[in-house]
mmCIF file of C-alpha atoms in Angstrom:
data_model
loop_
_atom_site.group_PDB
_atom_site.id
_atom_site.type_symbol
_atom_site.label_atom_id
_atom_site.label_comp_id
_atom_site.label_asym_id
_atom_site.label_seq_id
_atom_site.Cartn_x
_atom_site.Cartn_y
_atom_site.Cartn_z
ATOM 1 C CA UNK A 1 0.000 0.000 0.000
ATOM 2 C CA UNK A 2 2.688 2.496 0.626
ATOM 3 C CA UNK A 3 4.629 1.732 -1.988
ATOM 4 C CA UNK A 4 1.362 2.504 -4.124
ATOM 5 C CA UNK A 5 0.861 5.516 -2.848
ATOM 6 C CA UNK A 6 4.233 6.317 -3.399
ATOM 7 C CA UNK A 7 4.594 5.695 -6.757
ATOM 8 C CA UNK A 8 1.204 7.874 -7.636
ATOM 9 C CA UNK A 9 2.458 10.566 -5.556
ATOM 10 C CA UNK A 10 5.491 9.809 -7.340
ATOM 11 C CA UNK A 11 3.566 9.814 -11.037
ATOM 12 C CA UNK A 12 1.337 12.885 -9.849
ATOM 13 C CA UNK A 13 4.988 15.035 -9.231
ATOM 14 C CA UNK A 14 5.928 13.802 -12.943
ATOM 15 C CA UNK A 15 2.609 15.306 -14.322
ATOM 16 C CA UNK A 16 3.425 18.245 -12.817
ATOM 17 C CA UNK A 17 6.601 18.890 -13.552
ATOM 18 C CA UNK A 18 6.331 18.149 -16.969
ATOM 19 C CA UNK A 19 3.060 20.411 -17.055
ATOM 20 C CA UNK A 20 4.950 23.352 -15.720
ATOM 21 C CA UNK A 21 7.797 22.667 -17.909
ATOM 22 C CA UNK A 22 5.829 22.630 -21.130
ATOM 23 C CA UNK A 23 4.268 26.128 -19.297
ATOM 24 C CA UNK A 24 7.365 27.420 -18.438
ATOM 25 C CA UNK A 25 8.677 26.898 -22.433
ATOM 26 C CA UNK A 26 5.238 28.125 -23.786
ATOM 27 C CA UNK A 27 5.581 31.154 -21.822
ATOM 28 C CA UNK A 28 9.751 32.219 -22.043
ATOM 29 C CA UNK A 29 9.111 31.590 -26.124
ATOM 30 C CA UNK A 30 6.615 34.514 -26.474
ATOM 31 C CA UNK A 31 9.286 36.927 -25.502
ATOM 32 C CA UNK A 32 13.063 34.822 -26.903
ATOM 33 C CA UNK A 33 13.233 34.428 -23.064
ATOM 34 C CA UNK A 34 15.276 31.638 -22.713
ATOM 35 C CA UNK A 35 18.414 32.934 -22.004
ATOM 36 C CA UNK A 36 16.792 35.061 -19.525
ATOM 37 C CA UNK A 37 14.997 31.792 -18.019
ATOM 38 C CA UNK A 38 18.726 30.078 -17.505
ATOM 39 C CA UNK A 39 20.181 33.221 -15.800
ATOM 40 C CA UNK A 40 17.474 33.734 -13.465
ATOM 41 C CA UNK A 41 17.912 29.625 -12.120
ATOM 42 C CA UNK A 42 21.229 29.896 -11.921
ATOM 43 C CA UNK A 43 20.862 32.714 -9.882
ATOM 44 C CA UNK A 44 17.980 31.927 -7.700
ATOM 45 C CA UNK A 45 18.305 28.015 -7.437
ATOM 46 C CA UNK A 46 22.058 27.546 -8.635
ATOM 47 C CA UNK A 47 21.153 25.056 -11.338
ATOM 48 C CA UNK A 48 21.726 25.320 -15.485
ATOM 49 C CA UNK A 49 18.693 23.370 -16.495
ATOM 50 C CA UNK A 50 14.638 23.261 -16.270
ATOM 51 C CA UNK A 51 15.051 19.309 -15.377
ATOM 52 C CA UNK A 52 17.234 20.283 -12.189
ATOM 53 C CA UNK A 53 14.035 22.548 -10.701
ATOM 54 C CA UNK A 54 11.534 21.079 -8.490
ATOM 55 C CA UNK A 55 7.764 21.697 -8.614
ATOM 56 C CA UNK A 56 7.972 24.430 -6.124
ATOM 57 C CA UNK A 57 11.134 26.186 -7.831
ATOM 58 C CA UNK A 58 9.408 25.964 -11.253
ATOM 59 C CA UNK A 59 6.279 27.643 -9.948
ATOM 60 C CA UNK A 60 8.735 30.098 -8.625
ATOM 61 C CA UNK A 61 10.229 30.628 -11.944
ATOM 62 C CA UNK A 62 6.482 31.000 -14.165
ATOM 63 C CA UNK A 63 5.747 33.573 -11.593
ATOM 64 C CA UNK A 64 9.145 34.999 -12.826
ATOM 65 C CA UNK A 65 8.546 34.770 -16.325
ATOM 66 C CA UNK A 66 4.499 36.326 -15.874
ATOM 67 C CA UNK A 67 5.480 39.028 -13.912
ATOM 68 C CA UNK A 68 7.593 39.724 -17.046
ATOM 69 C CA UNK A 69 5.132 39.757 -19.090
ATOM 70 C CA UNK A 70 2.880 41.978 -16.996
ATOM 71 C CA UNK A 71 5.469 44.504 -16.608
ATOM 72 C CA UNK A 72 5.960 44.317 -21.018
ATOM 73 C CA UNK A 73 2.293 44.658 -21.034
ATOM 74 C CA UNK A 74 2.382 48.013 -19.036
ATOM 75 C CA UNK A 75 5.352 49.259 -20.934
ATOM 76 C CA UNK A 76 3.523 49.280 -24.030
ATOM 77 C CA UNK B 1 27.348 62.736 -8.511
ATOM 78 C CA UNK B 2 30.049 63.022 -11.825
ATOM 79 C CA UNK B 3 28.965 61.681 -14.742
ATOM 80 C CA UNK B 4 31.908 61.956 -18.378
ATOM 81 C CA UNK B 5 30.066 60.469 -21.628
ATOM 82 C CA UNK B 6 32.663 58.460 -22.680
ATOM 83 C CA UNK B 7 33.838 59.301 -26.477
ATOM 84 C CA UNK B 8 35.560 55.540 -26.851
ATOM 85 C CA UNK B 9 34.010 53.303 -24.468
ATOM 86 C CA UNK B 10 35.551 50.198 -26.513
ATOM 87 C CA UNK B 11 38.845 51.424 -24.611
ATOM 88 C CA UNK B 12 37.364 50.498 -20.841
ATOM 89 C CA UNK B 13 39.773 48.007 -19.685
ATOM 90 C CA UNK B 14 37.378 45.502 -19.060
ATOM 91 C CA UNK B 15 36.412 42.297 -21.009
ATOM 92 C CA UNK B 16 32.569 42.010 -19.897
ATOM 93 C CA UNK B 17 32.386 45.632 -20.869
ATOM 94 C CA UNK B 18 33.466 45.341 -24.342
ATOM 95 C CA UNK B 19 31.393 41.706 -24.872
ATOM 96 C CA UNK B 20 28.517 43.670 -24.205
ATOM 97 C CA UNK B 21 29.416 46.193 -26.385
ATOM 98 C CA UNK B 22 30.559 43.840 -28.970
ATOM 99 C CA UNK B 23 27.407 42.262 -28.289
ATOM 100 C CA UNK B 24 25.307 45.459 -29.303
ATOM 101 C CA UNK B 25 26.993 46.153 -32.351
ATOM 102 C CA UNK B 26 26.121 42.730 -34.172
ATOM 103 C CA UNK B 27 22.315 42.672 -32.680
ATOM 104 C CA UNK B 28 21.671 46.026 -31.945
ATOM 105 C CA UNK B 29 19.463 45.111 -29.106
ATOM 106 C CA UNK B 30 17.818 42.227 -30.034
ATOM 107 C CA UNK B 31 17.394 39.805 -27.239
ATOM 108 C CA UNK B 32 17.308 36.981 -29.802
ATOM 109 C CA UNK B 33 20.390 37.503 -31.677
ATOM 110 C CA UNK B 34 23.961 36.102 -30.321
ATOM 111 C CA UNK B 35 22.242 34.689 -27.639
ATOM 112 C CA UNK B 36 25.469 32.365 -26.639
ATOM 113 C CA UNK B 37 27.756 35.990 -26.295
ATOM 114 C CA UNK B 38 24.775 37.551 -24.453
ATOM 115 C CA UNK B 39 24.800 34.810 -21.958
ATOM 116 C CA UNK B 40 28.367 35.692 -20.980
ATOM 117 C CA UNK B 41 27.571 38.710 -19.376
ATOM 118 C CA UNK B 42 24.082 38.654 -19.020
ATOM 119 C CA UNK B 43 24.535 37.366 -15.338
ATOM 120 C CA UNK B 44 25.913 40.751 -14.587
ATOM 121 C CA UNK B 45 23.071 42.942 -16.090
ATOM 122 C CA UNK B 46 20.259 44.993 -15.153
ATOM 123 C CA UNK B 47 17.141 44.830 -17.429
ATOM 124 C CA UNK B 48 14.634 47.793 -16.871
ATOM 125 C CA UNK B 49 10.921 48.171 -18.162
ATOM 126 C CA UNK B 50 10.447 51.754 -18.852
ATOM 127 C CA UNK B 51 7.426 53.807 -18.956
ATOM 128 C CA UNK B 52 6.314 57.641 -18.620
ATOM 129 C CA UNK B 53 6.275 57.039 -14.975
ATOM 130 C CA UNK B 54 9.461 55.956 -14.144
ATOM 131 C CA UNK B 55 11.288 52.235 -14.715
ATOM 132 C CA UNK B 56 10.928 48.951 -13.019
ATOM 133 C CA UNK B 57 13.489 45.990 -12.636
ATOM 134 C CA UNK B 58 12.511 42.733 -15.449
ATOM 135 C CA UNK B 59 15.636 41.362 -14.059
ATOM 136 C CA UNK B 60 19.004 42.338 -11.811
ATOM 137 C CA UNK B 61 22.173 40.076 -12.720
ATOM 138 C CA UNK B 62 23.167 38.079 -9.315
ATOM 139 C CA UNK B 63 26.718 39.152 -10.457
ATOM 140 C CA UNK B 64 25.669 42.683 -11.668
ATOM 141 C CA UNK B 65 27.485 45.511 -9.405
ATOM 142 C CA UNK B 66 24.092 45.995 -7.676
ATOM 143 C CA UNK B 67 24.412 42.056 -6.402
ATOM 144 C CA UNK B 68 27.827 43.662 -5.068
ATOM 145 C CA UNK B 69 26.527 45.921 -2.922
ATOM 146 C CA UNK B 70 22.860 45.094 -2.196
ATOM 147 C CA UNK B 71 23.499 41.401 -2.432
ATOM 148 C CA UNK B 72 22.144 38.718 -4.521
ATOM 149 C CA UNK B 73 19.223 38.211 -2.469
ATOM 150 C CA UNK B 74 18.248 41.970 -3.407
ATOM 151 C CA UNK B 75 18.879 41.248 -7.382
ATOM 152 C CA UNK B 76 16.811 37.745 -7.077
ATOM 153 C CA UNK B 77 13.637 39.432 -6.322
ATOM 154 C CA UNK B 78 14.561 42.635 -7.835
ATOM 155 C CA UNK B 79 11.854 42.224 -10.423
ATOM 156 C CA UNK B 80 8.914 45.163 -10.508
ATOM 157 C CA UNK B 81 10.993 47.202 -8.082
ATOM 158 C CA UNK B 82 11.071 50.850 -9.145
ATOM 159 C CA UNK B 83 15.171 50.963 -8.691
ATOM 160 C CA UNK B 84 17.451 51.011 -5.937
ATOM 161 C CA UNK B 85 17.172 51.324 -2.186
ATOM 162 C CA UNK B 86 18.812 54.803 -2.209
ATOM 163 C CA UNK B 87 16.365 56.138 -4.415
ATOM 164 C CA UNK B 88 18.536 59.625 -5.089
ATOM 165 C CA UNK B 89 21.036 57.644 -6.327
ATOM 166 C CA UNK B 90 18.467 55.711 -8.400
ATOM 167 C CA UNK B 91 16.497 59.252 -9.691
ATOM 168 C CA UNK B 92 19.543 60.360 -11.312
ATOM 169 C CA UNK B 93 20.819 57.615 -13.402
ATOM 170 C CA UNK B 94 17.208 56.544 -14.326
ATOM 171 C CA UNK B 95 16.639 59.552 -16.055
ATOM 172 C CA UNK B 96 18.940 58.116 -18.714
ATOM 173 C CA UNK B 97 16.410 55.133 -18.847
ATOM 174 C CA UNK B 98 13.949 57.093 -20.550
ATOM 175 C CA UNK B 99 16.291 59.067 -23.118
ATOM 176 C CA UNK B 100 17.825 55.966 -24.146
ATOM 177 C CA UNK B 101 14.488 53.927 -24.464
ATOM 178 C CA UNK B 102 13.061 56.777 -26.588
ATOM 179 C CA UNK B 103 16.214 57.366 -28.858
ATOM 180 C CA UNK B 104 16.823 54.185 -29.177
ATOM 181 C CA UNK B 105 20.944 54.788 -28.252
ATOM 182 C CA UNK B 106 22.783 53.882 -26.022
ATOM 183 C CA UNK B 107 25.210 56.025 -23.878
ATOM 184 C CA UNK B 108 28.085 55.345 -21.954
ATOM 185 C CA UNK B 109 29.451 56.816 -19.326
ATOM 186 C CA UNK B 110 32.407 56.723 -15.887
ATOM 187 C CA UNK B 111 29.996 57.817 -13.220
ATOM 188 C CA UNK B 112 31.024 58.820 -9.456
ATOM 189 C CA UNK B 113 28.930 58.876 -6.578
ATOM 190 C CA UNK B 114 28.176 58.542 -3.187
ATOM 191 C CA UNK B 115 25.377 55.883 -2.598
ATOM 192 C CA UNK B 116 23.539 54.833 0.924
ATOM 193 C CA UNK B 117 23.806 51.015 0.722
ATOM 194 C CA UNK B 118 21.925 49.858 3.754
ATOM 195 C CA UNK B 119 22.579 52.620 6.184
ATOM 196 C CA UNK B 120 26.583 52.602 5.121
ATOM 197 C CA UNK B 121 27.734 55.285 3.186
ATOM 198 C CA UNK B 122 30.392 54.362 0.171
ATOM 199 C CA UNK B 123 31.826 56.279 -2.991
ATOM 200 C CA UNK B 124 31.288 54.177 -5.947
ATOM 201 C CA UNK B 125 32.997 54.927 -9.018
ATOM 202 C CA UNK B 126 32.122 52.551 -12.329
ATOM 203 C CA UNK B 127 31.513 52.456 -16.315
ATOM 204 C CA UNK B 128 28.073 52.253 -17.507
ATOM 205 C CA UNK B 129 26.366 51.127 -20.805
ATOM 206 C CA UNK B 130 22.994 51.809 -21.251
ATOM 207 C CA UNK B 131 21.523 50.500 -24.469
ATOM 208 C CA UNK B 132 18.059 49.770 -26.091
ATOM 209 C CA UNK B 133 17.214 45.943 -25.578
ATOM 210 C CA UNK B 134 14.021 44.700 -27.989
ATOM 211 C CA UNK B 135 12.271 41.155 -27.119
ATOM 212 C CA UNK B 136 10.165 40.573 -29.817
ATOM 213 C CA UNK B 137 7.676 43.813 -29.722
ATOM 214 C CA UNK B 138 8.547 44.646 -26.462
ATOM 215 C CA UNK B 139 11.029 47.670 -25.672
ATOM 216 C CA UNK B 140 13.099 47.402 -22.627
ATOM 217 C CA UNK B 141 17.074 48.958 -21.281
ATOM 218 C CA UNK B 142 19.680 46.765 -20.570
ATOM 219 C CA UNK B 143 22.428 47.963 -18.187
ATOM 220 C CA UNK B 144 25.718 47.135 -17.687
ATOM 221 C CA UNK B 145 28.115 48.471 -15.004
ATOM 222 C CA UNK B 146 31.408 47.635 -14.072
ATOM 223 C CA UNK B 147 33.340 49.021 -10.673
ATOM 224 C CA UNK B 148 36.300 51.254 -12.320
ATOM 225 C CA UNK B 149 37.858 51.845 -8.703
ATOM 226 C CA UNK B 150 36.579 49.460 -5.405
ATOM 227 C CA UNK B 151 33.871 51.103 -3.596
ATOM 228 C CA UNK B 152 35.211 53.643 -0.969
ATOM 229 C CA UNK B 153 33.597 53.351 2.806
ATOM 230 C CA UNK B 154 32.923 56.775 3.801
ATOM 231 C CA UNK B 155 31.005 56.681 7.295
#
């Protein structure tokens, strides 16, 4: 039983990472962000790739890469 | 606060200085174009949304010279902040901001200055390029400073 519940918890975190990272490139595309997208984890989480993030970091970073976009928005 | 326009800025004796100038010359601006020699300093930039009403941070370089004396924690969550904490420091150098979003050319400059950095007072003295940065349809300023003497405590 545990080990079923880990591995959904386990294929749940999969969904979602892969969900935010198809976000996350979606997003950082409208704008040619992506060298902007590998500074900013470097600097925040000290890592050189989307697969090194974790669910929470990537949320982190969309926020990152939205309140871009809200601040081009307003600049236009 | 000094501030020289400088007439040859390729002649700053610094290498991240003249990528980023080199940089400007083959893109002019476009954040799509060379990304790999963007990368190499981008880590020490400043990226700035500019409007009527002032400028607010897209994104602060860990390694810029604002991660150098704010800290990196500062530059990490620098983004929708109006500028620095010593905002007369900030209101004088943003000004450029504008000028150079609206001409569309950059300016460089050796600025000196006293700046408040959390209560301590230091003389700063650096090089600054300010240039036009374009993502797609979206105008923004990229700036890139480099220390030309080590800050100066002066409490």
């Amino acid at each position: 039983m545990v080990n079923r519940h880990t591995q959904v918890s386990s294929e749940i975190l999969s969904i979602l990472l892969d969900s935010n990272a198809a976000k996350i490139q979606a997003l950082s595309e409208d704008f040619e962000l992506a060298p902007l997208v590998r500074a900013y984890i470097s600097d925040k989480f000290g890592v050189m790739s989307l697969n090194e993030l974790n669910n929470r970091q990537m949320r982190d970073l969309i926020g990152f890469i939205e309140g871009f976009r809200d601040l081009a928005r307003k600049g236009d | 606060m000094e501030r020289l326009t400088l007439t040859s800025p390729e002649e700053v004796d610094d290498v991240l200085f003249r990528r980023c100038l080199d940089w400007y010359a083959t893109s002019k601006g476009r954040f799509s174009l060379n990304q790999n020699e963007l990368e190499d300093f981008l880590p020490f930039l400043q990226l700035h949304a500019v409007g009527d009403n002032g400028s607010r941070y897209l994104y602060c370089g860990a390694k810029s010279v604002v991660g150098d004396l704010y800290g990196e924690e500062f530059c990490v969550d620098a983004q929708g902040k109006e500028g620095l904490p010593d905002s007369a420091f900030e209101q004088t150098l943003n000004r450029d901001y504008w000028i150079v979003s609206r001409t569309e050319t950059p300016i460089a400059q050796r600025v000196r200055a006293p700046i408040d950095v959390y209560g301590t007072k230091f003389s700063v003295e650096f090089f600054r390029y300010v240039f036009p940065v374009r993502f797609n349809e979206f105008n923004a300023v990229g700036v890139l400073a480099r220390f030309a003497e080590s800050p100066i405590l002066l409490n």
